[in-house]
Amino acid sequence: MNHDPFQKISQAPTRPHAAATPSRFDVADLYRGPVAGDAAAAAAAPALDEKLRQAYFWIVNRAIISPHYDIEYHAGPPRSHMVGDTRRTLTLPSAQSYSSFVLLPLLAFAARRKCLFIGGPGRGKTASAVLMGVLAGIPVREVRRAMQHGHPQMTVADLLGNPLPADLLNARRLDEIRIAWRAWLPMRVKIVDEYNRIPTRTQSALLTLMGDNYAEQLDQVFECPESAWYLTANDDQGGGTYPVIEALRDRIDVTVQALAFNPRFLDELLLRIEDDIRPEELVPRELVFSEAEIDAMGAAIRAVSVPVPVRRRLEFFASQFELCETAGAQFEYLSKDTARLAGVPLRELGAADNGRDRLADLGCQSLNGISVRQLGTLLVFAKALAWFRGNPEVDLEDLRQVLPFVLRDKLQPDPEAPFFAEAGNTALRSDRISWLRLLFDLASAEYERLDLDRRDEVGEMAATLARGLDGLGERETAARIVRIEKLVAERVKGRKLYGHLADDLLMLKYLHQRYTNYLAWLRAR
Amino acid sequence: MLCAAFAEALAARRQHCNAAVAAARRAWPGFDQHAFGRFLAEQADPVVAAVAVLTPQRVAAVVDASVGIGIELAGQRLLDASPRGLALARAWSGLAPCCAVQVAQSPGQVLGMLSNAALHLAALPGVNTARWQADMAALAPLALTLADLRALGQVLAWRAGAAHFRQGALAALDALPPALALGVVGASGSGDWGQVRAALRDDPWWRAPQDEHGASQRIVGAFAGLGGAFTAPPLLRAAGAHAGGASFVVRSGEQDFALHADAHGAIVLPARTGMFDAAQDGAGDENGAAKVEVDWQRVAPPFPAQDCAVCASATTIAIASPYSHAILLVARASSPT
């Protein structure tokens, strides 16, 4: 019996639910207990979400010394304390809370997504990435050898592989040249250390790999399996030796910061030094996930439902940021992206934008909007967090907690925005996580104020269309068109154009167009 | 003082054992080395001594298992003077030596199994842990395989009062050799396991004529302030098909409970919220028959007969009173209606 503390996995449920009394008692429970010696009575392999939680707690308790609970959940009102001259709030969460530095990479592991670790040197970024590789069943030595280390002389061949010299000499056609592909390409966990030190040309090859899952050299293609990616960088501003191309930065799904080590935990560090312990070499076998298990986790995550009220709040939040009324003339081009593509600084356009409440309008705080890729990533990670917590559907708090980490490097704050000049908001210029969470809270508050859960005529019209057009006659189609036109007239009457209104009007235009085309088809029959 | 075989085996494993204890001290802050030492001397030693007499070549394996389990128990602070700690101690010093044959075959499994069972039963209200251990000690030599020993333990747990294990115990009886199964239920003279099995299945209050244990009436439940489960006099309803084999569903205060009862015991266990509301009203029996009439002269409840609520299932009558936290359970066949 192994009593190595690093092999110890909690046998207690990691996410106990209240009043989970079994509906039928199993006499085999007689032999289940604290002693693990009875293999026949040992609990069946835990459910995958329980296994992932066990992996989380093992990492937090045994591997990475990171006792930060910055992803806070509350079962009731938490205790909060104000401290310091700036009256910062210390909250004591009243429900199971998590460390983002451990949780988000684990969720990326489960959903096979791409996670960027940022932080100063020596803070455990690479060590965390290696742990993820070991959890996937790759021997730690192979994980370390397969890790790609970014450096200024890194070539595409270094990253992907080399053509066989003999083939180069003898081949008469390009397809006769075989490529000795690098061993890391088929791995299900891929690690790139210091990715911001990779030269630009090689970054493009990395982009193809990350974005399209294949590697190409001399017209030879290597198809890679779906993988979880872990990249590290000392900063996320694209600094390093080479600027990181925007498309590559955009492929990263979630960014987590390695938080400062709390010296009160020095005894843990001392124990590892004295016992020569490397946690990545001590991952319990029971916590290693097979490929089939990771596939199953992905399927289970995708099956988690997103309730309509949660989805609507995300829609409302996302609609706040893209609109730039002075960026275009046609309605569809009234976006910050239009200005960016034309090379017109947003500041110039903002000066011409009169009448808008630049403090209340959340869109004024950002330089860009949220892309569809980012929305998809948000949904995946919200589902993953709900699944991790053992819930069948996404809670609004799940969305609120993952959102800052998904959008951290995506939604760019406008440092010139009046919001950041307000007293108490200066720190939000540097604390992106808190800023993004506050944005979501403000959007949710506005959503509640507008009572959009109960008053969503646009949503009702969209739902009506979604039920289909089969059997819909001319009269009813015409009536629906009229209703849409009336709603548009009502919505545009004397109002300032804010993001959510613009999106509602575009949705109404879409519905109008669908019915118009259908009516024309009916009449042409 | 340890027996010679134990002392010799520990000496041969000194470095390994010391390393294990050192690792345990890191894994469990406050690891009680003295409790661990007492465990080895008082609980593990009788087991090792019994195995040493039977199969000396298996002493090493038993010692390894004992040390490992002892560390686990000490680390989880189970080697104390609480009722469960005492039940655990008795399981090792009194019961495990009687299972020396099985312990020698699979020391980790058997000792782990007995430890977990002792702890589990000690935590259940109303279960006679001492009786379970005594019955196991008497019958364990008849269990030729580990599977038989497991099944035996489950059946005897049911007979010691863990009424919620009834269905599982009946299945475990089927897994035993018929002669042993008949002996366990006190029906050795019966000869026909099939008939006995059918009787047990059909009537939870059935007992073999030679069975000295069991009763046709049980009293269960007490005030929470006196160690019971009920904060208020209980309300009763007949349990439905989805009540996990419970006879009745009980509500006391704001909590719901599942009540399991048969000839060998009665036990009240927490149930999920809403179970009482989902159950049928207990005014009549589950077949919708007229309200059950009770002969109070013969039933003799521990509370006044007036104002009692009577609830009946096909086999059992449950009686509760607004003046008491107890519930009287009577086998329906023996109660005049």
PDB file of N, CA and C in Angstrom, chain A residues 161-192:
ATOM      1  N   GLY A 161       9.489  19.364 -39.551  1.00  0.00           N
ATOM      2  CA  GLY A 161      10.243  18.201 -39.993  1.00  0.00           C
ATOM      3  C   GLY A 161      11.078  18.543 -41.203  1.00  0.00           C
ATOM      4  N   ASN A 162      11.948  17.590 -41.574  1.00  0.00           N
ATOM      5  CA  ASN A 162      12.872  17.805 -42.696  1.00  0.00           C
ATOM      6  C   ASN A 162      12.606  16.827 -43.820  1.00  0.00           C
ATOM      7  N   PRO A 163      12.833  17.262 -45.057  1.00  0.00           N
ATOM      8  CA  PRO A 163      12.769  16.285 -46.151  1.00  0.00           C
ATOM      9  C   PRO A 163      13.947  15.331 -46.038  1.00  0.00           C
ATOM     10  N   LEU A 164      13.729  14.084 -46.448  1.00  0.00           N
ATOM     11  CA  LEU A 164      14.814  13.102 -46.389  1.00  0.00           C
ATOM     12  C   LEU A 164      15.860  13.466 -47.435  1.00  0.00           C
ATOM     13  N   PRO A 165      17.105  13.612 -47.008  1.00  0.00           N
ATOM     14  CA  PRO A 165      18.150  14.056 -47.943  1.00  0.00           C
ATOM     15  C   PRO A 165      18.248  13.189 -49.199  1.00  0.00           C
ATOM     16  N   ALA A 166      18.129  11.898 -49.034  1.00  0.00           N
ATOM     17  CA  ALA A 166      18.244  11.019 -50.202  1.00  0.00           C
ATOM     18  C   ALA A 166      17.134  11.315 -51.199  1.00  0.00           C
ATOM     19  N   ASP A 167      15.958  11.568 -50.706  1.00  0.00           N
ATOM     20  CA  ASP A 167      14.832  11.868 -51.592  1.00  0.00           C
ATOM     21  C   ASP A 167      15.054  13.201 -52.305  1.00  0.00           C
ATOM     22  N   LEU A 168      15.652  14.140 -51.590  1.00  0.00           N
ATOM     23  CA  LEU A 168      15.912  15.447 -52.212  1.00  0.00           C
ATOM     24  C   LEU A 168      16.815  15.285 -53.431  1.00  0.00           C
ATOM     25  N   LEU A 169      17.774  14.377 -53.321  1.00  0.00           N
ATOM     26  CA  LEU A 169      18.726  14.185 -54.418  1.00  0.00           C
ATOM     27  C   LEU A 169      18.083  13.434 -55.583  1.00  0.00           C
ATOM     28  N   ASN A 170      17.276  12.439 -55.251  1.00  0.00           N
ATOM     29  CA  ASN A 170      16.822  11.506 -56.281  1.00  0.00           C
ATOM     30  C   ASN A 170      15.455  11.818 -56.864  1.00  0.00           C
ATOM     31  N   ALA A 171      14.700  12.620 -56.173  1.00  0.00           N
ATOM     32  CA  ALA A 171      13.311  12.806 -56.610  1.00  0.00           C
ATOM     33  C   ALA A 171      13.241  13.575 -57.917  1.00  0.00           C
ATOM     34  N   ARG A 172      12.295  13.147 -58.745  1.00  0.00           N
ATOM     35  CA  ARG A 172      12.052  13.881 -59.982  1.00  0.00           C
ATOM     36  C   ARG A 172      10.791  14.718 -59.881  1.00  0.00           C
ATOM     37  N   ARG A 173       9.979  14.386 -58.900  1.00  0.00           N
ATOM     38  CA  ARG A 173       8.765  15.190 -58.664  1.00  0.00           C
ATOM     39  C   ARG A 173       8.709  15.505 -57.181  1.00  0.00           C
ATOM     40  N   LEU A 174       7.946  16.575 -56.910  1.00  0.00           N
ATOM     41  CA  LEU A 174       7.853  17.037 -55.519  1.00  0.00           C
ATOM     42  C   LEU A 174       7.224  15.978 -54.615  1.00  0.00           C
ATOM     43  N   ASP A 175       6.270  15.232 -55.177  1.00  0.00           N
ATOM     44  CA  ASP A 175       5.571  14.288 -54.299  1.00  0.00           C
ATOM     45  C   ASP A 175       6.418  13.048 -54.008  1.00  0.00           C
ATOM     46  N   GLU A 176       7.614  12.968 -54.626  1.00  0.00           N
ATOM     47  CA  GLU A 176       8.491  11.845 -54.320  1.00  0.00           C
ATOM     48  C   GLU A 176       9.392  12.130 -53.124  1.00  0.00           C
ATOM     49  N   ILE A 177       9.337  13.352 -52.651  1.00  0.00           N
ATOM     50  CA  ILE A 177      10.176  13.716 -51.497  1.00  0.00           C
ATOM     51  C   ILE A 177       9.413  13.408 -50.214  1.00  0.00           C
ATOM     52  N   ARG A 178       9.964  12.493 -49.464  1.00  0.00           N
ATOM     53  CA  ARG A 178       9.321  12.163 -48.196  1.00  0.00           C
ATOM     54  C   ARG A 178       9.838  13.112 -47.102  1.00  0.00           C
ATOM     55  N   ILE A 179       8.943  13.386 -46.181  1.00  0.00           N
ATOM     56  CA  ILE A 179       9.285  14.287 -45.071  1.00  0.00           C
ATOM     57  C   ILE A 179       9.398  13.470 -43.779  1.00  0.00           C
ATOM     58  N   ALA A 180      10.476  13.683 -43.055  1.00  0.00           N
ATOM     59  CA  ALA A 180      10.597  13.086 -41.716  1.00  0.00           C
ATOM     60  C   ALA A 180       9.906  14.042 -40.744  1.00  0.00           C
ATOM     61  N   TRP A 181       8.616  13.789 -40.542  1.00  0.00           N
ATOM     62  CA  TRP A 181       7.830  14.678 -39.690  1.00  0.00           C
ATOM     63  C   TRP A 181       8.286  14.575 -38.239  1.00  0.00           C
ATOM     64  N   ARG A 182       8.192  15.686 -37.520  1.00  0.00           N
ATOM     65  CA  ARG A 182       8.598  15.728 -36.122  1.00  0.00           C
ATOM     66  C   ARG A 182       7.658  14.887 -35.280  1.00  0.00           C
ATOM     67  N   ALA A 183       8.222  14.278 -34.250  1.00  0.00           N
ATOM     68  CA  ALA A 183       7.465  13.306 -33.430  1.00  0.00           C
ATOM     69  C   ALA A 183       6.315  13.946 -32.651  1.00  0.00           C
ATOM     70  N   TRP A 184       6.349  15.231 -32.468  1.00  0.00           N
ATOM     71  CA  TRP A 184       5.314  15.864 -31.646  1.00  0.00           C
ATOM     72  C   TRP A 184       3.999  16.070 -32.405  1.00  0.00           C
ATOM     73  N   LEU A 185       4.053  15.984 -33.738  1.00  0.00           N
ATOM     74  CA  LEU A 185       2.866  16.331 -34.519  1.00  0.00           C
ATOM     75  C   LEU A 185       1.662  15.444 -34.232  1.00  0.00           C
ATOM     76  N   PRO A 186       1.819  14.143 -34.034  1.00  0.00           N
ATOM     77  CA  PRO A 186       0.626  13.327 -33.761  1.00  0.00           C
ATOM     78  C   PRO A 186       0.172  13.347 -32.299  1.00  0.00           C
ATOM     79  N   MET A 187       0.872  14.075 -31.451  1.00  0.00           N
ATOM     80  CA  MET A 187       0.534  14.039 -30.024  1.00  0.00           C
ATOM     81  C   MET A 187      -0.770  14.746 -29.742  1.00  0.00           C
ATOM     82  N   ARG A 188      -1.479  14.253 -28.750  1.00  0.00           N
ATOM     83  CA  ARG A 188      -2.786  14.806 -28.392  1.00  0.00           C
ATOM     84  C   ARG A 188      -2.670  15.995 -27.439  1.00  0.00           C
ATOM     85  N   VAL A 189      -1.491  16.189 -26.885  1.00  0.00           N
ATOM     86  CA  VAL A 189      -1.217  17.402 -26.112  1.00  0.00           C
ATOM     87  C   VAL A 189       0.055  17.989 -26.698  1.00  0.00           C
ATOM     88  N   LYS A 190      -0.043  19.202 -27.191  1.00  0.00           N
ATOM     89  CA  LYS A 190       1.114  19.844 -27.832  1.00  0.00           C
ATOM     90  C   LYS A 190       1.524  21.059 -26.998  1.00  0.00           C
ATOM     91  N   ILE A 191       2.800  21.200 -26.795  1.00  0.00           N
ATOM     92  CA  ILE A 191       3.286  22.292 -25.952  1.00  0.00           C
ATOM     93  C   ILE A 191       4.293  23.119 -26.746  1.00  0.00           C
ATOM     94  N   VAL A 192       4.108  24.409 -26.754  1.00  0.00           N
ATOM     95  CA  VAL A 192       5.053  25.340 -27.381  1.00  0.00           C
ATOM     96  C   VAL A 192       5.481  26.341 -26.307  1.00  0.00           C
TER      97      VAL A 192
END
